[in-house]
CSV table of C-alpha atoms in Angstrom, one decimal:
chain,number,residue,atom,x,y,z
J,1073,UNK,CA,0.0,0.0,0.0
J,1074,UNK,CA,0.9,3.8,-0.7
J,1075,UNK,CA,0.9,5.7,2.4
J,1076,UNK,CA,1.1,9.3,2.9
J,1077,UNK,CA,1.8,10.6,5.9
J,1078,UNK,CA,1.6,14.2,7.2
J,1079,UNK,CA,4.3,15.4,9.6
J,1080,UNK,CA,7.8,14.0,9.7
J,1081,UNK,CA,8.6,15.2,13.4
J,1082,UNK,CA,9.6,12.8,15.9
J,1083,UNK,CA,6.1,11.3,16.6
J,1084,UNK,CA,5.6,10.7,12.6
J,1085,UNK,CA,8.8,8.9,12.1
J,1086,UNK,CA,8.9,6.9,15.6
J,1087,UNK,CA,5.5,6.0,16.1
J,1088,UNK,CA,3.0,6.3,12.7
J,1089,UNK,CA,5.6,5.7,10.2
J,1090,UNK,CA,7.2,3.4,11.7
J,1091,UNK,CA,4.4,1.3,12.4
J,1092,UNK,CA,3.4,1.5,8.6
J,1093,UNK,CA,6.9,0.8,7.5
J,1094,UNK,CA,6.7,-2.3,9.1
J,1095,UNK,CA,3.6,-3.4,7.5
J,1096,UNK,CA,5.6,-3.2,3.9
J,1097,UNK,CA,3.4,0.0,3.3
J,1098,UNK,CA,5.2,2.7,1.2
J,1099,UNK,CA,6.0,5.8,3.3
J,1100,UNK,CA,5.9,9.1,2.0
J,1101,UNK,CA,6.2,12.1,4.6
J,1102,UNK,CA,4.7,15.1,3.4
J,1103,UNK,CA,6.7,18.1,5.6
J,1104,UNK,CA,7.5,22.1,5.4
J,1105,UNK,CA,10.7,21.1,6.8
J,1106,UNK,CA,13.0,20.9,3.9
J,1107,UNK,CA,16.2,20.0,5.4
J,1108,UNK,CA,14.2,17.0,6.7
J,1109,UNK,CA,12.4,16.2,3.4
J,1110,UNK,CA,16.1,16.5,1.9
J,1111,UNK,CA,18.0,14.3,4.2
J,1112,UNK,CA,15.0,11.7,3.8
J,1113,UNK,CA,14.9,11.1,0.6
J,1114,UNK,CA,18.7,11.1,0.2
J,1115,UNK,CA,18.6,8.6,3.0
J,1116,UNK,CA,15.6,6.5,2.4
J,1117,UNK,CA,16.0,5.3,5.8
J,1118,UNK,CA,16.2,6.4,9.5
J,1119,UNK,CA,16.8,4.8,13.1
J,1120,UNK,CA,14.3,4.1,15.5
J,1121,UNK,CA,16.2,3.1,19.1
J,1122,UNK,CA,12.9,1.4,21.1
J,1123,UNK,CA,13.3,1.4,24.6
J,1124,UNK,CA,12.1,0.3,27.9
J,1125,UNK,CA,12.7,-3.7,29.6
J,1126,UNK,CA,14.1,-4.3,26.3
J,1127,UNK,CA,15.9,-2.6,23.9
J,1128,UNK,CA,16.4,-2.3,20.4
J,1129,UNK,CA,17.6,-0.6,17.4
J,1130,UNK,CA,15.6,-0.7,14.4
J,1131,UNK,CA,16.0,0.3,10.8
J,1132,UNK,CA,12.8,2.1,8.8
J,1133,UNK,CA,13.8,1.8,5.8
J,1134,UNK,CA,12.0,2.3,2.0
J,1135,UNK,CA,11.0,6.0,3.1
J,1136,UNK,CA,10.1,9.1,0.9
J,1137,UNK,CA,9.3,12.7,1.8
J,1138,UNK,CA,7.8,15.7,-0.5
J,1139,UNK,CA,6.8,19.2,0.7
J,1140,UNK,CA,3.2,19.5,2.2
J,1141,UNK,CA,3.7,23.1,0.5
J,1142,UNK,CA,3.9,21.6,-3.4
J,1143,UNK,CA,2.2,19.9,-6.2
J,1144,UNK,CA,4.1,16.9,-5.5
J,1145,UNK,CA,2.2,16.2,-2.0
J,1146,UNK,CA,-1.5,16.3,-4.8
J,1147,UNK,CA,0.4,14.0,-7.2
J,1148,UNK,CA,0.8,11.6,-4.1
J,1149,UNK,CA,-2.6,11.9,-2.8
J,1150,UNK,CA,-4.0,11.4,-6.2
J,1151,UNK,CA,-2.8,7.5,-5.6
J,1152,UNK,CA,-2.5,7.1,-2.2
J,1153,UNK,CA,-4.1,3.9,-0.3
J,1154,UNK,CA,-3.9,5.5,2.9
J,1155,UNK,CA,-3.2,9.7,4.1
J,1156,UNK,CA,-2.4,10.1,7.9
J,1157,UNK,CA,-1.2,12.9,10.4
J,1158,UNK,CA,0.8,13.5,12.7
J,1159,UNK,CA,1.2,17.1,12.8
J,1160,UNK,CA,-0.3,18.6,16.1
J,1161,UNK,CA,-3.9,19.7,16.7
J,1162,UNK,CA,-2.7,23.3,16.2
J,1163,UNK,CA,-1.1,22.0,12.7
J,1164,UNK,CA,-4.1,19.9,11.5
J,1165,UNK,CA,-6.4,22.6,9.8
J,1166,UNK,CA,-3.5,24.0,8.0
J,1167,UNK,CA,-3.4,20.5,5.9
J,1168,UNK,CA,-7.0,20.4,5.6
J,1169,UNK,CA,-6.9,23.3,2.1
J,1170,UNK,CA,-4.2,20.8,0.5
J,1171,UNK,CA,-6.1,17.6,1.2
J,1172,UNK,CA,-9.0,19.1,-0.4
J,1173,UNK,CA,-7.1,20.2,-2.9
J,1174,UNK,CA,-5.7,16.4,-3.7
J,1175,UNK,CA,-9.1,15.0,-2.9
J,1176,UNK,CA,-10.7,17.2,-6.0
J,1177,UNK,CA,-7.6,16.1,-8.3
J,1178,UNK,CA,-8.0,12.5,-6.9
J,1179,UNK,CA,-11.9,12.6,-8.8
J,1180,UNK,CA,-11.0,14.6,-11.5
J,1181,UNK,CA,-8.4,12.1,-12.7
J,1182,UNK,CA,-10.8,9.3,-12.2
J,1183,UNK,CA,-9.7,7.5,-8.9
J,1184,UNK,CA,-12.9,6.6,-7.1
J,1185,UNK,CA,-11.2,4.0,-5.1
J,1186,UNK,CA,-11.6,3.7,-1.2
J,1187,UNK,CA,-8.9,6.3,1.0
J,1188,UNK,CA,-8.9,6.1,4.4
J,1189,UNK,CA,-7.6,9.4,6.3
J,1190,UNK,CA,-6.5,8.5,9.6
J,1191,UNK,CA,-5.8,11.8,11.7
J,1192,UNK,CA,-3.4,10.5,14.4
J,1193,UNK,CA,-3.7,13.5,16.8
J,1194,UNK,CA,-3.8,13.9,20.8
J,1195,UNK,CA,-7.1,15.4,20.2
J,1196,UNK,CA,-10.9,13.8,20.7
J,1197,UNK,CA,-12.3,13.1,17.4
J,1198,UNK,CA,-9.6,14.4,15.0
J,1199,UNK,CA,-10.4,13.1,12.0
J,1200,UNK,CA,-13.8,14.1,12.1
J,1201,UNK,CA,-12.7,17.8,12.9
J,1202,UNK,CA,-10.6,17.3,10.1
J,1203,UNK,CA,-13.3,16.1,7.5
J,1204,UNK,CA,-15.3,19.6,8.3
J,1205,UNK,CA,-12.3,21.4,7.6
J,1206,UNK,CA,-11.7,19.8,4.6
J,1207,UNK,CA,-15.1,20.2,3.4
J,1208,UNK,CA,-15.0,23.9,3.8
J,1209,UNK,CA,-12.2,24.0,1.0
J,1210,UNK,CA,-13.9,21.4,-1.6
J,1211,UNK,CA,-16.6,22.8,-3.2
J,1212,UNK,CA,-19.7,21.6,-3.0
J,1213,UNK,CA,-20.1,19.8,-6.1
J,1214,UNK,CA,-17.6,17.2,-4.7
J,1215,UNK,CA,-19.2,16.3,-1.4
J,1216,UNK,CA,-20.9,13.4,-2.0
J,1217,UNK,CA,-18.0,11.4,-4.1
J,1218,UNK,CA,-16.2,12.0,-0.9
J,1219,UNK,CA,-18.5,10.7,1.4
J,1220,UNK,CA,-18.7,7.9,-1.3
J,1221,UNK,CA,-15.6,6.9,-1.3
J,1222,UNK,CA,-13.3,8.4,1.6
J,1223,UNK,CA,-13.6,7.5,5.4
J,1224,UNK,CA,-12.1,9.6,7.6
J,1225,UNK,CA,-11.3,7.3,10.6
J,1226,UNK,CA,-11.2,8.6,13.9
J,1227,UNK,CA,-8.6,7.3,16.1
J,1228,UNK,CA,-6.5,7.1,19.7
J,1229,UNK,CA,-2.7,7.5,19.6
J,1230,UNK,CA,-0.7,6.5,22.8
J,1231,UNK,CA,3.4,6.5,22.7
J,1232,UNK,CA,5.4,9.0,24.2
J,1233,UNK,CA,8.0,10.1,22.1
J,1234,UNK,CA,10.2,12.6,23.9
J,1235,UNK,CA,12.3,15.3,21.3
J,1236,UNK,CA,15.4,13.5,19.9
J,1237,UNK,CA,18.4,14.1,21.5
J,1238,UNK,CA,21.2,16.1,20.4
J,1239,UNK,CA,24.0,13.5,18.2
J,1240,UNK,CA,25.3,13.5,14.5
J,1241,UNK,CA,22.3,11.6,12.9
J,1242,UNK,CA,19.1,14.3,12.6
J,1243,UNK,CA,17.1,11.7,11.4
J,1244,UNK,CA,17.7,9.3,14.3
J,1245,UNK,CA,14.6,9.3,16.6
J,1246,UNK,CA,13.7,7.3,20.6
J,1247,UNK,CA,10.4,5.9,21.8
J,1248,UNK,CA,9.2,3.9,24.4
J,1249,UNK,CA,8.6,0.2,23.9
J,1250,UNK,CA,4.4,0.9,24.7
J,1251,UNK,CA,2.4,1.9,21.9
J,1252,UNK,CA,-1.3,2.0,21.3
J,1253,UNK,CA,-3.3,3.3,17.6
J,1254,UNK,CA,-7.1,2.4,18.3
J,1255,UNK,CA,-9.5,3.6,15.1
J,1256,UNK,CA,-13.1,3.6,14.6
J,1257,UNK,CA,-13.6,0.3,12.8
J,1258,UNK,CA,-17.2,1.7,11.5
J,1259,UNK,CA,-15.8,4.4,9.7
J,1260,UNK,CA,-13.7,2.9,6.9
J,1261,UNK,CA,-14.4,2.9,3.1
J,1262,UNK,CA,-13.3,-0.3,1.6
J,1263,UNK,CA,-11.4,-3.1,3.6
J,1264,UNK,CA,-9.5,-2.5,6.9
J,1265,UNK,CA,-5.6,-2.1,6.3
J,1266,UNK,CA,-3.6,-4.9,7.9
J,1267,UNK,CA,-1.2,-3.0,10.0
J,1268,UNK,CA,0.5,-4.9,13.7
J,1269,UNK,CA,-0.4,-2.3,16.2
J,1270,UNK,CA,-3.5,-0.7,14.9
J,1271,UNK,CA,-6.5,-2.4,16.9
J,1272,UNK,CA,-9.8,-1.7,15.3
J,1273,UNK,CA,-13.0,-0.6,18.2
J,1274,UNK,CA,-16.3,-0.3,17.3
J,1275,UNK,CA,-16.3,1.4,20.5
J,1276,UNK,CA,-13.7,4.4,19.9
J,1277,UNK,CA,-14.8,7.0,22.6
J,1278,UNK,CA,-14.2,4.4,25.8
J,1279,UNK,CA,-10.3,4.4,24.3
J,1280,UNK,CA,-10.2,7.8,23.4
J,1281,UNK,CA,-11.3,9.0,27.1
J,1282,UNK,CA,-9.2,5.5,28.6
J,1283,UNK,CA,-5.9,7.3,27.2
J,1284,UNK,CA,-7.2,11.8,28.2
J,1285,UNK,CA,-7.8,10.8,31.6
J,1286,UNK,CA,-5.5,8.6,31.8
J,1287,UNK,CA,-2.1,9.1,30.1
J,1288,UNK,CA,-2.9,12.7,29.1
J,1289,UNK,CA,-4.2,13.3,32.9
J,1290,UNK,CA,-1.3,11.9,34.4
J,1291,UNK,CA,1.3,13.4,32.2
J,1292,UNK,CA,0.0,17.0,32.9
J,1293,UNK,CA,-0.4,16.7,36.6
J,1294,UNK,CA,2.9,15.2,36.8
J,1295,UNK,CA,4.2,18.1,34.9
J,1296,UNK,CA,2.7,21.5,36.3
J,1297,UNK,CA,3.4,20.0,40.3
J,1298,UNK,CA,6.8,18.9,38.7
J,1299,UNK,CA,7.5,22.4,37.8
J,1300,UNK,CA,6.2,23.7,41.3
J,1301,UNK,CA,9.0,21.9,42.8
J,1302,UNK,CA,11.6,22.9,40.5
J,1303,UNK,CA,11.9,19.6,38.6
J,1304,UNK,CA,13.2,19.3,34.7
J,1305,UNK,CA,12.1,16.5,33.4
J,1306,UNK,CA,9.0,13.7,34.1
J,1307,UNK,CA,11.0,11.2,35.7
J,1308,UNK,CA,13.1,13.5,37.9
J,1309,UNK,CA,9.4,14.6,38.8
J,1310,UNK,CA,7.3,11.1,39.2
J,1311,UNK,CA,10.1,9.9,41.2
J,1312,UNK,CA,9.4,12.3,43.9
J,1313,UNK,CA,6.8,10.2,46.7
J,1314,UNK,CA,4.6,13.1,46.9
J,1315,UNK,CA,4.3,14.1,43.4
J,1316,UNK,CA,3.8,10.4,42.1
J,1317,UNK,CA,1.3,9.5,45.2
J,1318,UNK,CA,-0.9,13.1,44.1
J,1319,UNK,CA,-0.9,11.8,40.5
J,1320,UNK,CA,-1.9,8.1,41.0
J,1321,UNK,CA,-5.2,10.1,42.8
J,1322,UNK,CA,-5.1,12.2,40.2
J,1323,UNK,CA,-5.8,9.3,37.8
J,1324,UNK,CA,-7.8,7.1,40.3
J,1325,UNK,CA,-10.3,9.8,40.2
J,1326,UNK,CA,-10.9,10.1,36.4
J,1327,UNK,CA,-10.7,6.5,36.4
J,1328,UNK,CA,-13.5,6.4,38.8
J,1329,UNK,CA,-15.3,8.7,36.0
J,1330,UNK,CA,-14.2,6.0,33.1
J,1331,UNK,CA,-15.7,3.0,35.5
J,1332,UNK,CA,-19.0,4.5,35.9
J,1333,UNK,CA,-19.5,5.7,31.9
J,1334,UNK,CA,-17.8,2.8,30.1
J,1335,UNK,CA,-18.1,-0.1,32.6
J,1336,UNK,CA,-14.2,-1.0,32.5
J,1337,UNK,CA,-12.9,-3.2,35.1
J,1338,UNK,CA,-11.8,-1.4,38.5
J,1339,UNK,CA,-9.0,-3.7,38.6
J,1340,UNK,CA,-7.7,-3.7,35.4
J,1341,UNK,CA,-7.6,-0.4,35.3
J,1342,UNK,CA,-5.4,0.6,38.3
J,1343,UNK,CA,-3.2,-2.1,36.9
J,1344,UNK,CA,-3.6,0.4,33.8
J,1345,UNK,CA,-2.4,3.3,36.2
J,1346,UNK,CA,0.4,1.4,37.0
J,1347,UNK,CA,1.5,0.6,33.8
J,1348,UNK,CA,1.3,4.2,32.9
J,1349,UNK,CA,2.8,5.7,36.1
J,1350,UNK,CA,6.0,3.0,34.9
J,1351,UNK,CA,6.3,5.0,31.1
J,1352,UNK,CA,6.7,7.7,33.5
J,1353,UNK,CA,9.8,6.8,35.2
J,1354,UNK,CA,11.3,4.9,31.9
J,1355,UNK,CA,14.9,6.0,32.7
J,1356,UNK,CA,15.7,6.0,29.3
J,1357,UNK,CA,13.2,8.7,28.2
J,1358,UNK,CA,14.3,12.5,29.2
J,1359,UNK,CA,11.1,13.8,28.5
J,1360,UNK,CA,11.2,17.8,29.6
J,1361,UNK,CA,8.6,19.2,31.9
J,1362,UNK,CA,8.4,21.9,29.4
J,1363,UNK,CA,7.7,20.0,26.6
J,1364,UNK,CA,4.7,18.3,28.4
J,1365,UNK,CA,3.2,21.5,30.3
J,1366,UNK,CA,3.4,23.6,27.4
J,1367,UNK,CA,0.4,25.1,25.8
J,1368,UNK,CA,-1.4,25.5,28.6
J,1369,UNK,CA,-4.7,27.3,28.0
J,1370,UNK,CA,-5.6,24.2,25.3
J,1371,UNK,CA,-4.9,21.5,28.0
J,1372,UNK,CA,-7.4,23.5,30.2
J,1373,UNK,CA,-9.9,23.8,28.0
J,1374,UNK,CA,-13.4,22.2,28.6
J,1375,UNK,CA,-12.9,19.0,26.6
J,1376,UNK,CA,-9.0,18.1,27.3
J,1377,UNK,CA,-7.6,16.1,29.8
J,1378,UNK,CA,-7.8,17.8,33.2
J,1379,UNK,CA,-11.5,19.8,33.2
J,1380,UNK,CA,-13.4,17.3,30.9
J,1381,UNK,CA,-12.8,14.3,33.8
J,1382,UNK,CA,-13.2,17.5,36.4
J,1383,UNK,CA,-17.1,17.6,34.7
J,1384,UNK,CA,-17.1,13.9,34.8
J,1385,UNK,CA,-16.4,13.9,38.4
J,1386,UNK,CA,-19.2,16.3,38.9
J,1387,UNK,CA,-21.7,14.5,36.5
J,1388,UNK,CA,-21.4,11.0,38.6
J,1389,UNK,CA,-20.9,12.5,42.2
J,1390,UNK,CA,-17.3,11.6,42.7
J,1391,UNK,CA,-14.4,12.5,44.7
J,1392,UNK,CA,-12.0,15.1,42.6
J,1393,UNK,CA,-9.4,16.7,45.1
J,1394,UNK,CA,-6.5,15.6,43.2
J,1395,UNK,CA,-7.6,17.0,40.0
J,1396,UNK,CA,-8.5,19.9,41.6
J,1397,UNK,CA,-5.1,20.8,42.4
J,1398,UNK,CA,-3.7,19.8,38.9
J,1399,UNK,CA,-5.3,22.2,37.6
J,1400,UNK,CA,-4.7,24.9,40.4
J,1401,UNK,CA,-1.0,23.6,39.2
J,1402,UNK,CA,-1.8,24.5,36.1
J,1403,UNK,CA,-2.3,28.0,36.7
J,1404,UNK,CA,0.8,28.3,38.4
J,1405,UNK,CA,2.7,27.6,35.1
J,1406,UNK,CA,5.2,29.8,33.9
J,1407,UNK,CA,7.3,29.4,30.6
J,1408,UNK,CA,8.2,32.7,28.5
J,1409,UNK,CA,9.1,30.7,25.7
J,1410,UNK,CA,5.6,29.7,25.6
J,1411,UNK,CA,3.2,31.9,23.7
J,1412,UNK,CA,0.1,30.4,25.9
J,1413,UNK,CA,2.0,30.5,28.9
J,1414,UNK,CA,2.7,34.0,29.0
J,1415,UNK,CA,-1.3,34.6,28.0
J,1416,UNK,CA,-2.4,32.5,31.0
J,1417,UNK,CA,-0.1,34.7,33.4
J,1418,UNK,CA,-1.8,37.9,31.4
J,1419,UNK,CA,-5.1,36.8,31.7
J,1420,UNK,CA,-5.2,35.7,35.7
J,1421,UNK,CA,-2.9,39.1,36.7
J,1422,UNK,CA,-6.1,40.8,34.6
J,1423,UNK,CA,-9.1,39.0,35.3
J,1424,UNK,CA,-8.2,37.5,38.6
J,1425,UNK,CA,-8.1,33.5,38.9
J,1426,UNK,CA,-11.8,32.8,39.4
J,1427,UNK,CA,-12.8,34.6,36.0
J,1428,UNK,CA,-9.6,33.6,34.3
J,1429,UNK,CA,-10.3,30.2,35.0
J,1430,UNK,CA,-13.9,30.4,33.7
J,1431,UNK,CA,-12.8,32.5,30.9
J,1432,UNK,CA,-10.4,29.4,30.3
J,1433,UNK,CA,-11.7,26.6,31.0
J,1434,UNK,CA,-15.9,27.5,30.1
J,1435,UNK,CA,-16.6,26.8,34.2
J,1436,UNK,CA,-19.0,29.0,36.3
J,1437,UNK,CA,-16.9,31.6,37.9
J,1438,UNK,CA,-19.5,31.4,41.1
J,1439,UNK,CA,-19.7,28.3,41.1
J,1440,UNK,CA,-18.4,25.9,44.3
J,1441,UNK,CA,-15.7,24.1,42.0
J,1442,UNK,CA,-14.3,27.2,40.4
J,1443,UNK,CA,-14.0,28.3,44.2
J,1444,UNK,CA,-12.2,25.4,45.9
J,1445,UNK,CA,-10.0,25.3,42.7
J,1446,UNK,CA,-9.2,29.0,43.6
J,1447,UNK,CA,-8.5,28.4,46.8
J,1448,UNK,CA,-6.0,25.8,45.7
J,1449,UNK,CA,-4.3,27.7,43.6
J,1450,UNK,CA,-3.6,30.3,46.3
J,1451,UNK,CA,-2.3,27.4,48.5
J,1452,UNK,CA,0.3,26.1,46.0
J,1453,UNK,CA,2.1,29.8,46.5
């Protein structure tokens, strides 16, 4: 199969890629990153070191790239079997003009065959976010080829793939042994592609919210109390007793929220929790504090990982403490090379925290939650 996949950063060549690559798929990456599209297709190969228990170096080999800024990226969609991202939530509208844009040449040169867009985002629903998008850019006469003949397959990503570190091979990449691609199996066109490590659901959201409050919970609390007490990096952090005792009840409590909606198995999922709270400490991932906490104002908004369990606490009558002060943490974070950092810090000295905090995160400012979170935040001081 001809795969195109959107975004050769670390996560696209050590997770997506890679994962295709190894299904005897033919990768193209489709960048803005020329240096990277260069040494790629002068390369045709990169390394992937996977580790964790056990270790290993592995070679991905058989790999293209072309600019996502230039006819060639239409030529490739035009015969594609498969388009997926990796590009960033922020990133993922941008593509949405030039997949139109392929999608129309696609028809007008005759190829009605099945795709299968698989947005592989840390986002809820990605691929459907992205079909909208796209569909603002086709026109209209197009619509109902595509929902003829393209799927776009929503999907849940888990692999932490920390930034690569500093050596003489750019291409190079790390990632931790654990990896996780769920998809929609009701949304395909055509026949499922055989790839190991994509599990098909006909029950997406349970996964999707399994992995927010879960990974994405734990990752960020560990984070913005990790930064409190003047730690750099996610292990230095989860190693501390204190901080990784106020996570596990951090994730307890969503996972209290994910028992009640989805029926999961209590037990199976603290062992879940302790799985996760392990990726943490992986001493052979220096994963930055920075890297996780940044953007701040999009992981406190209502439908991301640390209010959207909050309102799940609140919906089913459950205990939420620990979240509480994750995202009092939250507030507390400070990075001026971060854009939405330095707005949060603007927006509380402005507004105060109770109205910042609604303003942010689409809670009551009144309201008894917004309150003890307040209170909270003026404790961690």
């Amino acid at each position: 199969m001809k795969t195109l996949h959107f975004g050769a950063g670390n996560i696209g060549r050590g997770f997506i890629g890679k994962l295709l690559a190894d299904a005897s798929h033919q990768v193209t990456f489709a960048d803005v990153n020329e240096t990277l599209i260069d040494q790629l297709n002068h390369r045709q190969e990169y390394k992937v070191h996977v580790v964790g228990a056990d270790q290993k170096l592995d070679v991905v080999r058989n790999v293209a790239a072309v600019s996502s800024a230039g006819h060639e990226v239409i030529a490739r969609i035009i015969t594609a079997d498969l388009v997926t991202t990796a590009v960033g939530p922020n990133i993922l509208d941008k593509i949405a003009s030039t997949l139109a844009q392929g999608l129309q040449a696609r028809f007008d040169a005759g190829n009605l065959t099945p795709l299968n867009v698989i947005a592989c985002e840390n986002m809820v629903r990605g691929t459907s976010h992205l079909k909208q998008e796209v569909l603002k850019y086709l026109p209209v006469a197009y619509h109902a080829t595509l929902d003829a003949c393209i799927g776009f397959v929503d999907s849940a990503v888990d692999r932490i793939v920390p930034p690569a570190a500093a050596n003489d091979d750019p291409l190079e990449v790390t990632v931790e042994s654990f990896s996780e691609w769920i998809v929609d199996q009701t949304q395909f066109k055509g026949k499922l592609p055989q790839v190991a490590g994509m599990e098909p659901t006909d029950n997406l959201m349970a996964f999707v919210e399994r992995k927010l409050f879960t990974l994405n919970t734990g990752h960020i609390v560990t984070a913005y109390l990790g930064k409190l007490r003047g730690y750099r990096t996610i292990r230095e952090a989860i190693e501390d007793p204190l901080i990784r005792s106020k996570v596990r009840r951090a994730m307890e409590e969503s996972g209290a929220v994910l028992v009640q909606r989805y029926g999961f198995d209590p037990r199976l999922h603290a062992a879940y929790i302790e799985k996760i709270l392990a990726r943490f400490a992986n001493p052979y991932l220096v994963d930055e504090i920075d890297r996780v906490g940044r953007q701040p104002l999009r992981k406190l908004a209502a439908g991301d990982r640390l209010v959207k369990p909050l309102l799940g606490t609140l919906e089913y009558g459950l205990p939420s403490d620990h979240l509480q002060e994750g995202i009092a943490a939250a507030l507390h974070y400070r990075n001026a090379d971060d854009p939405q950092a330095v707005e949060l810090q603007q927006l509380l000295a402005e507004l105060g925290p109770a109205q910042a905090l609604a303003r942010i995160t689409g809670l009551t400012a009144d309201s008894d939650i917004v309150s003890a979170i307040v209170t909270r935040y003026g404790n961690l001081k």
